[in-house]
Amino acid sequence: MLLAIDIGNTDIVFGVNDDQQWIHQFRISSSFSQRSQDYEAQLRLLFLENSLKLSDIHQIIVSCVVPDLRAIIKDMSVTMFGIQPMMVGPEMYDKLNMEILSPYEIGTDLVCNATYAYYTYQQTCLVVDFGTALTFTVVSGEGKILGVSIAPGLKTAVKSLFSNTAQLPEVPLSMPESAIGTNTVHAIQAGILWGYVGMVKEMIYQIKLEVGQECKVLATGGLSSILTPLRSEFDEVDKTLTLNGLKIIASL
């Protein structure tokens, strides 16, 4: 089996794939610890609870956008599984047969997203990733990453508002029916969530306009299902899209 590890700014996602599907996915907070032993203990427990054997894992691939965790998770993989993980990064982009924009600047998660889009559709694609940051990655039908746009993610926006105002509470991220708030919680939800619906629609429109050709629009990220009015904008919504990109890279 393949163990794909997507290390983001909020969570580390561990996906176990049996070559047919993702049979298990686990999340551990990215700020859980600064010691590889702690992540190992937590992952061992998750494997035990789900009747998985360490010996079931024969390949590990890692995408990491948190530099401090790169060596920690790499050490955990070697100690726990006895496997040297494949680390997604500029040193191995040549094997992707893609043209990577600013290879030492672009996040490896965005490269994984672009890889999935390119190898799956073979046409110009826009991947919208609703994570800690809201990102828009454009890849051409020839496998060239044309560019990326970045905005604060939904949780980041809510946290910023809550942290910098004295009387506004932190609110749950659920889509309100009305854009006109009738109480404080509703007002914040309306302003942020309906505001993000408008922003995403406008970004999709502008990107399609600039690309000037048919463009598949894909959505991923843990918050991709919250903005329900956007569903018609996407050709595919898949929370495992980044993991699928990792799986493709591991197979090349």
PDB file of C-alpha atoms in Angstrom:
ATOM      1  CA  MET A   1       0.000   0.000   0.000  1.00  0.00           C
ATOM      2  CA  LEU A   2       0.932   3.646  -0.492  1.00  0.00           C
ATOM      3  CA  LEU A   3       1.035   6.131   2.380  1.00  0.00           C
ATOM      4  CA  ALA A   4       0.635   9.689   1.077  1.00  0.00           C
ATOM      5  CA  ILE A   5       1.325  12.493   3.547  1.00  0.00           C
ATOM      6  CA  ASP A   6       0.119  16.031   2.838  1.00  0.00           C
ATOM      7  CA  ILE A   7       1.599  18.428   5.398  1.00  0.00           C
ATOM      8  CA  GLY A   8      -0.349  21.675   5.406  1.00  0.00           C
ATOM      9  CA  ASN A   9      -0.308  24.721   7.642  1.00  0.00           C
ATOM     10  CA  THR A  10      -3.313  23.548   9.671  1.00  0.00           C
ATOM     11  CA  ASP A  11      -3.353  19.739   9.389  1.00  0.00           C
ATOM     12  CA  ILE A  12      -1.235  16.810   8.280  1.00  0.00           C
ATOM     13  CA  VAL A  13      -3.353  14.446   6.193  1.00  0.00           C
ATOM     14  CA  PHE A  14      -2.278  10.801   6.008  1.00  0.00           C
ATOM     15  CA  GLY A  15      -3.899   8.807   3.190  1.00  0.00           C
ATOM     16  CA  VAL A  16      -3.584   5.028   2.820  1.00  0.00           C
ATOM     17  CA  ASN A  17      -4.210   3.764  -0.709  1.00  0.00           C
ATOM     18  CA  ASP A  18      -4.527   0.108  -1.720  1.00  0.00           C
ATOM     19  CA  ASP A  19      -3.926   0.968  -5.411  1.00  0.00           C
ATOM     20  CA  GLN A  20      -7.683   1.150  -5.979  1.00  0.00           C
ATOM     21  CA  GLN A  21      -8.917   3.741  -3.494  1.00  0.00           C
ATOM     22  CA  TRP A  22      -8.124   5.690  -0.336  1.00  0.00           C
ATOM     23  CA  ILE A  23      -9.148   3.166   2.275  1.00  0.00           C
ATOM     24  CA  HIS A  24      -8.182   5.361   5.235  1.00  0.00           C
ATOM     25  CA  GLN A  25      -7.495   9.047   5.860  1.00  0.00           C
ATOM     26  CA  PHE A  26      -6.230  10.497   9.117  1.00  0.00           C
ATOM     27  CA  ARG A  27      -5.701  14.087  10.245  1.00  0.00           C
ATOM     28  CA  ILE A  28      -3.266  15.311  12.880  1.00  0.00           C
ATOM     29  CA  SER A  29      -2.793  18.984  13.716  1.00  0.00           C
ATOM     30  CA  SER A  30       0.344  20.465  12.159  1.00  0.00           C
ATOM     31  CA  SER A  31       1.103  22.108  15.509  1.00  0.00           C
ATOM     32  CA  PHE A  32       0.672  18.847  17.426  1.00  0.00           C
ATOM     33  CA  SER A  33       4.369  18.530  18.290  1.00  0.00           C
ATOM     34  CA  GLN A  34       7.914  19.297  17.221  1.00  0.00           C
ATOM     35  CA  ARG A  35       9.078  15.726  17.890  1.00  0.00           C
ATOM     36  CA  SER A  36       8.922  12.862  15.415  1.00  0.00           C
ATOM     37  CA  GLN A  37       8.248  10.433  18.284  1.00  0.00           C
ATOM     38  CA  ASP A  38       4.940  12.130  19.078  1.00  0.00           C
ATOM     39  CA  TYR A  39       3.691  11.883  15.498  1.00  0.00           C
ATOM     40  CA  GLU A  40       4.848   8.268  15.395  1.00  0.00           C
ATOM     41  CA  ALA A  41       2.917   7.411  18.560  1.00  0.00           C
ATOM     42  CA  GLN A  42      -0.227   9.098  17.249  1.00  0.00           C
ATOM     43  CA  LEU A  43       0.003   7.387  13.851  1.00  0.00           C
ATOM     44  CA  ARG A  44       0.703   3.983  15.427  1.00  0.00           C
ATOM     45  CA  LEU A  45      -2.492   4.395  17.455  1.00  0.00           C
ATOM     46  CA  LEU A  46      -4.502   5.317  14.348  1.00  0.00           C
ATOM     47  CA  PHE A  47      -3.114   2.289  12.495  1.00  0.00           C
ATOM     48  CA  LEU A  48      -3.995   0.025  15.430  1.00  0.00           C
ATOM     49  CA  GLU A  49      -7.537   1.415  15.731  1.00  0.00           C
ATOM     50  CA  ASN A  50      -8.129   0.794  12.016  1.00  0.00           C
ATOM     51  CA  SER A  51      -6.567  -2.697  11.876  1.00  0.00           C
ATOM     52  CA  LEU A  52      -3.702  -1.563   9.656  1.00  0.00           C
ATOM     53  CA  LYS A  53      -0.268  -3.178   9.827  1.00  0.00           C
ATOM     54  CA  LEU A  54       2.901  -1.135   9.436  1.00  0.00           C
ATOM     55  CA  SER A  55       4.127  -3.849   7.065  1.00  0.00           C
ATOM     56  CA  ASP A  56       1.166  -3.054   4.759  1.00  0.00           C
ATOM     57  CA  ILE A  57       2.942   0.150   3.712  1.00  0.00           C
ATOM     58  CA  HIS A  58       5.483  -0.299   0.941  1.00  0.00           C
ATOM     59  CA  GLN A  59       5.846   3.257  -0.382  1.00  0.00           C
ATOM     60  CA  ILE A  60       5.622   6.715   1.208  1.00  0.00           C
ATOM     61  CA  ILE A  61       5.362  10.090  -0.531  1.00  0.00           C
ATOM     62  CA  VAL A  62       5.295  13.448   1.240  1.00  0.00           C
ATOM     63  CA  SER A  63       4.243  16.971   0.272  1.00  0.00           C
ATOM     64  CA  CYS A  64       5.208  19.579   2.852  1.00  0.00           C
ATOM     65  CA  VAL A  65       4.596  23.340   2.972  1.00  0.00           C
ATOM     66  CA  VAL A  66       5.764  23.643   6.604  1.00  0.00           C
ATOM     67  CA  PRO A  67       9.602  23.615   6.533  1.00  0.00           C
ATOM     68  CA  ASP A  68       9.914  22.849  10.265  1.00  0.00           C
ATOM     69  CA  LEU A  69       7.976  19.604   9.829  1.00  0.00           C
ATOM     70  CA  ARG A  70       9.788  18.295   6.758  1.00  0.00           C
ATOM     71  CA  ALA A  71      12.651  16.560   8.604  1.00  0.00           C
ATOM     72  CA  ILE A  72      10.378  15.529  11.497  1.00  0.00           C
ATOM     73  CA  ILE A  73       7.920  13.601   9.300  1.00  0.00           C
ATOM     74  CA  LYS A  74      10.771  12.204   7.204  1.00  0.00           C
ATOM     75  CA  ASP A  75      12.444  10.834  10.362  1.00  0.00           C
ATOM     76  CA  MET A  76       9.107   9.426  11.548  1.00  0.00           C
ATOM     77  CA  SER A  77       8.640   7.590   8.226  1.00  0.00           C
ATOM     78  CA  VAL A  78      12.089   6.006   8.380  1.00  0.00           C
ATOM     79  CA  THR A  79      11.812   5.019  12.050  1.00  0.00           C
ATOM     80  CA  MET A  80       8.252   3.742  11.911  1.00  0.00           C
ATOM     81  CA  PHE A  81       8.149   2.015   8.517  1.00  0.00           C
ATOM     82  CA  GLY A  82      11.816   1.578   7.609  1.00  0.00           C
ATOM     83  CA  ILE A  83      11.062   3.393   4.344  1.00  0.00           C
ATOM     84  CA  GLN A  84      12.857   6.421   2.928  1.00  0.00           C
ATOM     85  CA  PRO A  85       9.968   8.622   1.795  1.00  0.00           C
ATOM     86  CA  MET A  86       9.798  10.345  -1.564  1.00  0.00           C
ATOM     87  CA  MET A  87       9.788  14.084  -0.792  1.00  0.00           C
ATOM     88  CA  VAL A  88       8.002  16.199  -3.394  1.00  0.00           C
ATOM     89  CA  GLY A  89      10.205  19.147  -4.344  1.00  0.00           C
ATOM     90  CA  PRO A  90      12.181  20.880  -7.124  1.00  0.00           C
ATOM     91  CA  GLU A  91      14.811  18.156  -7.218  1.00  0.00           C
ATOM     92  CA  MET A  92      12.295  15.672  -8.631  1.00  0.00           C
ATOM     93  CA  TYR A  93      10.064  17.898 -10.802  1.00  0.00           C
ATOM     94  CA  ASP A  94      11.826  16.779 -14.003  1.00  0.00           C
ATOM     95  CA  LYS A  95      10.120  13.385 -13.791  1.00  0.00           C
ATOM     96  CA  LEU A  96       6.679  15.024 -13.909  1.00  0.00           C
ATOM     97  CA  ASN A  97       7.067  16.060 -17.570  1.00  0.00           C
ATOM     98  CA  MET A  98       5.564  19.406 -16.582  1.00  0.00           C
ATOM     99  CA  GLU A  99       6.820  22.971 -16.666  1.00  0.00           C
ATOM    100  CA  ILE A 100       6.782  24.215 -13.063  1.00  0.00           C
ATOM    101  CA  LEU A 101       6.504  27.950 -12.519  1.00  0.00           C
ATOM    102  CA  SER A 102       9.057  29.220  -9.950  1.00  0.00           C
ATOM    103  CA  PRO A 103       9.891  25.698  -8.690  1.00  0.00           C
ATOM    104  CA  TYR A 104      11.590  26.948  -5.504  1.00  0.00           C
ATOM    105  CA  GLU A 105       8.661  29.217  -4.596  1.00  0.00           C
ATOM    106  CA  ILE A 106       5.495  27.316  -5.473  1.00  0.00           C
ATOM    107  CA  GLY A 107       4.013  25.137  -2.741  1.00  0.00           C
ATOM    108  CA  THR A 108       4.378  21.403  -3.278  1.00  0.00           C
ATOM    109  CA  ASP A 109       0.650  20.979  -2.566  1.00  0.00           C
ATOM    110  CA  LEU A 110      -0.119  23.205  -5.554  1.00  0.00           C
ATOM    111  CA  VAL A 111       2.239  21.134  -7.707  1.00  0.00           C
ATOM    112  CA  CYS A 112       0.340  18.010  -6.597  1.00  0.00           C
ATOM    113  CA  ASN A 113      -2.964  19.674  -7.497  1.00  0.00           C
ATOM    114  CA  ALA A 114      -1.649  20.706 -10.908  1.00  0.00           C
ATOM    115  CA  THR A 115      -0.241  17.221 -11.525  1.00  0.00           C
ATOM    116  CA  TYR A 116      -3.603  15.611 -10.833  1.00  0.00           C
ATOM    117  CA  ALA A 117      -5.402  18.090 -13.097  1.00  0.00           C
ATOM    118  CA  TYR A 118      -2.924  17.701 -15.972  1.00  0.00           C
ATOM    119  CA  TYR A 119      -2.668  13.912 -15.940  1.00  0.00           C
ATOM    120  CA  THR A 120      -6.428  13.472 -15.464  1.00  0.00           C
ATOM    121  CA  TYR A 121      -7.807  15.953 -18.007  1.00  0.00           C
ATOM    122  CA  GLN A 122      -4.965  16.814 -20.430  1.00  0.00           C
ATOM    123  CA  GLN A 123      -6.483  20.255 -20.970  1.00  0.00           C
ATOM    124  CA  THR A 124      -6.313  23.661 -19.338  1.00  0.00           C
ATOM    125  CA  CYS A 125      -7.509  23.410 -15.727  1.00  0.00           C
ATOM    126  CA  LEU A 126      -8.039  25.686 -12.759  1.00  0.00           C
ATOM    127  CA  VAL A 127      -7.738  24.084  -9.311  1.00  0.00           C
ATOM    128  CA  VAL A 128      -9.344  25.978  -6.427  1.00  0.00           C
ATOM    129  CA  ASP A 129      -7.989  24.752  -3.083  1.00  0.00           C
ATOM    130  CA  PHE A 130      -9.957  25.796   0.011  1.00  0.00           C
ATOM    131  CA  GLY A 131      -7.294  25.382   2.687  1.00  0.00           C
ATOM    132  CA  THR A 132      -5.577  27.629   5.224  1.00  0.00           C
ATOM    133  CA  ALA A 133      -5.001  29.780   2.161  1.00  0.00           C
ATOM    134  CA  LEU A 134      -7.477  29.930  -0.719  1.00  0.00           C
ATOM    135  CA  THR A 135      -5.431  29.181  -3.838  1.00  0.00           C
ATOM    136  CA  PHE A 136      -6.160  29.192  -7.557  1.00  0.00           C
ATOM    137  CA  THR A 137      -3.673  27.182  -9.657  1.00  0.00           C
ATOM    138  CA  VAL A 138      -3.840  27.267 -13.463  1.00  0.00           C
ATOM    139  CA  VAL A 139      -2.204  24.524 -15.541  1.00  0.00           C
ATOM    140  CA  SER A 140      -2.282  24.298 -19.339  1.00  0.00           C
ATOM    141  CA  GLY A 141      -3.137  21.278 -21.453  1.00  0.00           C
ATOM    142  CA  GLU A 142       0.592  20.962 -22.162  1.00  0.00           C
ATOM    143  CA  GLY A 143       1.417  20.643 -18.468  1.00  0.00           C
ATOM    144  CA  LYS A 144       2.701  24.180 -17.876  1.00  0.00           C
ATOM    145  CA  ILE A 145       1.695  25.814 -14.602  1.00  0.00           C
ATOM    146  CA  LEU A 146       0.609  29.238 -15.872  1.00  0.00           C
ATOM    147  CA  GLY A 147       0.310  30.852 -12.454  1.00  0.00           C
ATOM    148  CA  VAL A 148      -1.207  30.932  -8.999  1.00  0.00           C
ATOM    149  CA  SER A 149      -3.431  33.354  -7.071  1.00  0.00           C
ATOM    150  CA  ILE A 150      -3.562  33.312  -3.262  1.00  0.00           C
ATOM    151  CA  ALA A 151      -6.048  34.776  -0.788  1.00  0.00           C
ATOM    152  CA  PRO A 152      -6.668  34.131   2.939  1.00  0.00           C
ATOM    153  CA  GLY A 153      -8.677  30.961   3.550  1.00  0.00           C
ATOM    154  CA  LEU A 154     -12.105  30.963   5.184  1.00  0.00           C
ATOM    155  CA  LYS A 155     -10.871  29.948   8.633  1.00  0.00           C
ATOM    156  CA  THR A 156      -8.013  32.424   8.363  1.00  0.00           C
ATOM    157  CA  ALA A 157     -10.456  35.238   7.598  1.00  0.00           C
ATOM    158  CA  VAL A 158     -12.765  34.318  10.483  1.00  0.00           C
ATOM    159  CA  LYS A 159      -9.850  33.971  12.903  1.00  0.00           C
ATOM    160  CA  SER A 160      -8.414  37.327  11.839  1.00  0.00           C
ATOM    161  CA  LEU A 161     -11.756  39.053  12.379  1.00  0.00           C
ATOM    162  CA  PHE A 162     -12.234  37.404  15.773  1.00  0.00           C
ATOM    163  CA  SER A 163      -8.664  38.149  16.916  1.00  0.00           C
ATOM    164  CA  ASN A 164      -8.679  41.805  15.915  1.00  0.00           C
ATOM    165  CA  THR A 165     -12.096  42.927  17.136  1.00  0.00           C
ATOM    166  CA  ALA A 166     -13.158  43.296  20.756  1.00  0.00           C
ATOM    167  CA  GLN A 167     -16.849  42.422  20.496  1.00  0.00           C
ATOM    168  CA  LEU A 168     -17.128  40.007  17.574  1.00  0.00           C
ATOM    169  CA  PRO A 169     -17.275  36.261  18.400  1.00  0.00           C
ATOM    170  CA  GLU A 170     -15.664  33.394  16.506  1.00  0.00           C
ATOM    171  CA  VAL A 171     -18.436  31.754  14.492  1.00  0.00           C
ATOM    172  CA  PRO A 172     -19.036  28.349  12.881  1.00  0.00           C
ATOM    173  CA  LEU A 173     -18.413  28.118   9.158  1.00  0.00           C
ATOM    174  CA  SER A 174     -21.877  27.306   7.859  1.00  0.00           C
ATOM    175  CA  MET A 175     -23.503  28.920   4.824  1.00  0.00           C
ATOM    176  CA  PRO A 176     -26.361  31.279   5.787  1.00  0.00           C
ATOM    177  CA  GLU A 177     -29.427  31.451   3.543  1.00  0.00           C
ATOM    178  CA  SER A 178     -29.480  35.245   3.581  1.00  0.00           C
ATOM    179  CA  ALA A 179     -26.723  37.730   2.779  1.00  0.00           C
ATOM    180  CA  ILE A 180     -28.324  40.146   5.251  1.00  0.00           C
ATOM    181  CA  GLY A 181     -27.385  39.260   8.815  1.00  0.00           C
ATOM    182  CA  THR A 182     -30.059  39.465  11.523  1.00  0.00           C
ATOM    183  CA  ASN A 183     -27.707  38.919  14.485  1.00  0.00           C
ATOM    184  CA  THR A 184     -23.951  39.110  15.075  1.00  0.00           C
ATOM    185  CA  VAL A 185     -23.169  35.483  14.201  1.00  0.00           C
ATOM    186  CA  HIS A 186     -25.357  35.615  11.094  1.00  0.00           C
ATOM    187  CA  ALA A 187     -23.809  38.941  10.087  1.00  0.00           C
ATOM    188  CA  ILE A 188     -20.270  37.531  10.189  1.00  0.00           C
ATOM    189  CA  GLN A 189     -21.297  34.367   8.325  1.00  0.00           C
ATOM    190  CA  ALA A 190     -23.104  36.428   5.682  1.00  0.00           C
ATOM    191  CA  GLY A 191     -20.238  38.847   5.174  1.00  0.00           C
ATOM    192  CA  ILE A 192     -17.475  36.260   4.975  1.00  0.00           C
ATOM    193  CA  LEU A 193     -19.177  33.275   3.330  1.00  0.00           C
ATOM    194  CA  TRP A 194     -21.273  35.166   0.766  1.00  0.00           C
ATOM    195  CA  GLY A 195     -18.279  37.438   0.248  1.00  0.00           C
ATOM    196  CA  TYR A 196     -16.110  34.426  -0.541  1.00  0.00           C
ATOM    197  CA  VAL A 197     -18.754  33.080  -2.944  1.00  0.00           C
ATOM    198  CA  GLY A 198     -18.522  36.350  -4.846  1.00  0.00           C
ATOM    199  CA  MET A 199     -14.716  36.385  -4.758  1.00  0.00           C
ATOM    200  CA  VAL A 200     -14.377  32.809  -6.024  1.00  0.00           C
ATOM    201  CA  LYS A 201     -16.910  33.399  -8.828  1.00  0.00           C
ATOM    202  CA  GLU A 202     -15.090  36.546  -9.915  1.00  0.00           C
ATOM    203  CA  MET A 203     -11.676  34.843  -9.799  1.00  0.00           C
ATOM    204  CA  ILE A 204     -12.965  31.940 -11.900  1.00  0.00           C
ATOM    205  CA  TYR A 205     -14.484  34.392 -14.390  1.00  0.00           C
ATOM    206  CA  GLN A 206     -11.318  36.509 -14.668  1.00  0.00           C
ATOM    207  CA  ILE A 207      -9.012  33.503 -14.968  1.00  0.00           C
ATOM    208  CA  LYS A 208     -11.161  31.942 -17.702  1.00  0.00           C
ATOM    209  CA  LEU A 209     -11.193  35.307 -19.481  1.00  0.00           C
ATOM    210  CA  GLU A 210      -7.404  35.565 -19.381  1.00  0.00           C
ATOM    211  CA  VAL A 211      -6.820  31.932 -20.367  1.00  0.00           C
ATOM    212  CA  GLY A 212      -9.090  32.450 -23.363  1.00  0.00           C
ATOM    213  CA  GLN A 213     -10.067  28.812 -23.867  1.00  0.00           C
ATOM    214  CA  GLU A 214     -12.152  26.004 -22.428  1.00  0.00           C
ATOM    215  CA  CYS A 215     -11.078  25.398 -18.846  1.00  0.00           C
ATOM    216  CA  LYS A 216     -11.992  22.672 -16.368  1.00  0.00           C
ATOM    217  CA  VAL A 217     -12.535  23.996 -12.846  1.00  0.00           C
ATOM    218  CA  LEU A 218     -11.732  21.653  -9.949  1.00  0.00           C
ATOM    219  CA  ALA A 219     -12.198  22.218  -6.221  1.00  0.00           C
ATOM    220  CA  THR A 220     -10.486  20.605  -3.265  1.00  0.00           C
ATOM    221  CA  GLY A 221      -9.596  21.227   0.359  1.00  0.00           C
ATOM    222  CA  GLY A 222     -11.370  20.484   3.601  1.00  0.00           C
ATOM    223  CA  LEU A 223     -13.634  23.537   3.221  1.00  0.00           C
ATOM    224  CA  SER A 224     -14.542  22.977  -0.442  1.00  0.00           C
ATOM    225  CA  SER A 225     -18.054  21.754   0.387  1.00  0.00           C
ATOM    226  CA  ILE A 226     -19.086  24.682   2.611  1.00  0.00           C
ATOM    227  CA  LEU A 227     -19.775  27.288  -0.091  1.00  0.00           C
ATOM    228  CA  THR A 228     -22.759  25.433  -1.557  1.00  0.00           C
ATOM    229  CA  PRO A 229     -23.764  28.199  -4.036  1.00  0.00           C
ATOM    230  CA  LEU A 230     -20.492  27.506  -5.887  1.00  0.00           C
ATOM    231  CA  ARG A 231     -21.263  23.888  -6.759  1.00  0.00           C
ATOM    232  CA  SER A 232     -22.358  24.717 -10.300  1.00  0.00           C
ATOM    233  CA  GLU A 233     -19.018  26.487 -10.907  1.00  0.00           C
ATOM    234  CA  PHE A 234     -16.986  23.293 -10.526  1.00  0.00           C
ATOM    235  CA  ASP A 235     -16.569  20.337 -12.873  1.00  0.00           C
ATOM    236  CA  GLU A 236     -15.179  18.252 -10.012  1.00  0.00           C
ATOM    237  CA  VAL A 237     -15.133  18.598  -6.222  1.00  0.00           C
ATOM    238  CA  ASP A 238     -12.812  16.134  -4.480  1.00  0.00           C
ATOM    239  CA  LYS A 239     -11.299  16.520  -1.019  1.00  0.00           C
ATOM    240  CA  THR A 240      -8.695  13.866  -1.935  1.00  0.00           C
ATOM    241  CA  LEU A 241      -7.460  15.718  -5.034  1.00  0.00           C
ATOM    242  CA  THR A 242      -4.069  16.613  -3.498  1.00  0.00           C
ATOM    243  CA  LEU A 243      -3.620  13.030  -2.305  1.00  0.00           C
ATOM    244  CA  ASN A 244      -4.499  11.840  -5.818  1.00  0.00           C
ATOM    245  CA  GLY A 245      -1.783  14.112  -7.173  1.00  0.00           C
ATOM    246  CA  LEU A 246       0.675  12.577  -4.728  1.00  0.00           C
ATOM    247  CA  LYS A 247      -0.360   9.107  -5.871  1.00  0.00           C
ATOM    248  CA  ILE A 248       0.275  10.030  -9.514  1.00  0.00           C
ATOM    249  CA  ILE A 249       3.718  11.460  -8.677  1.00  0.00           C
ATOM    250  CA  ALA A 250       4.611   8.334  -6.710  1.00  0.00           C
ATOM    251  CA  SER A 251       3.767   6.177  -9.732  1.00  0.00           C
ATOM    252  CA  LEU A 252       5.911   8.088 -12.239  1.00  0.00           C
TER     253      LEU A 252
END
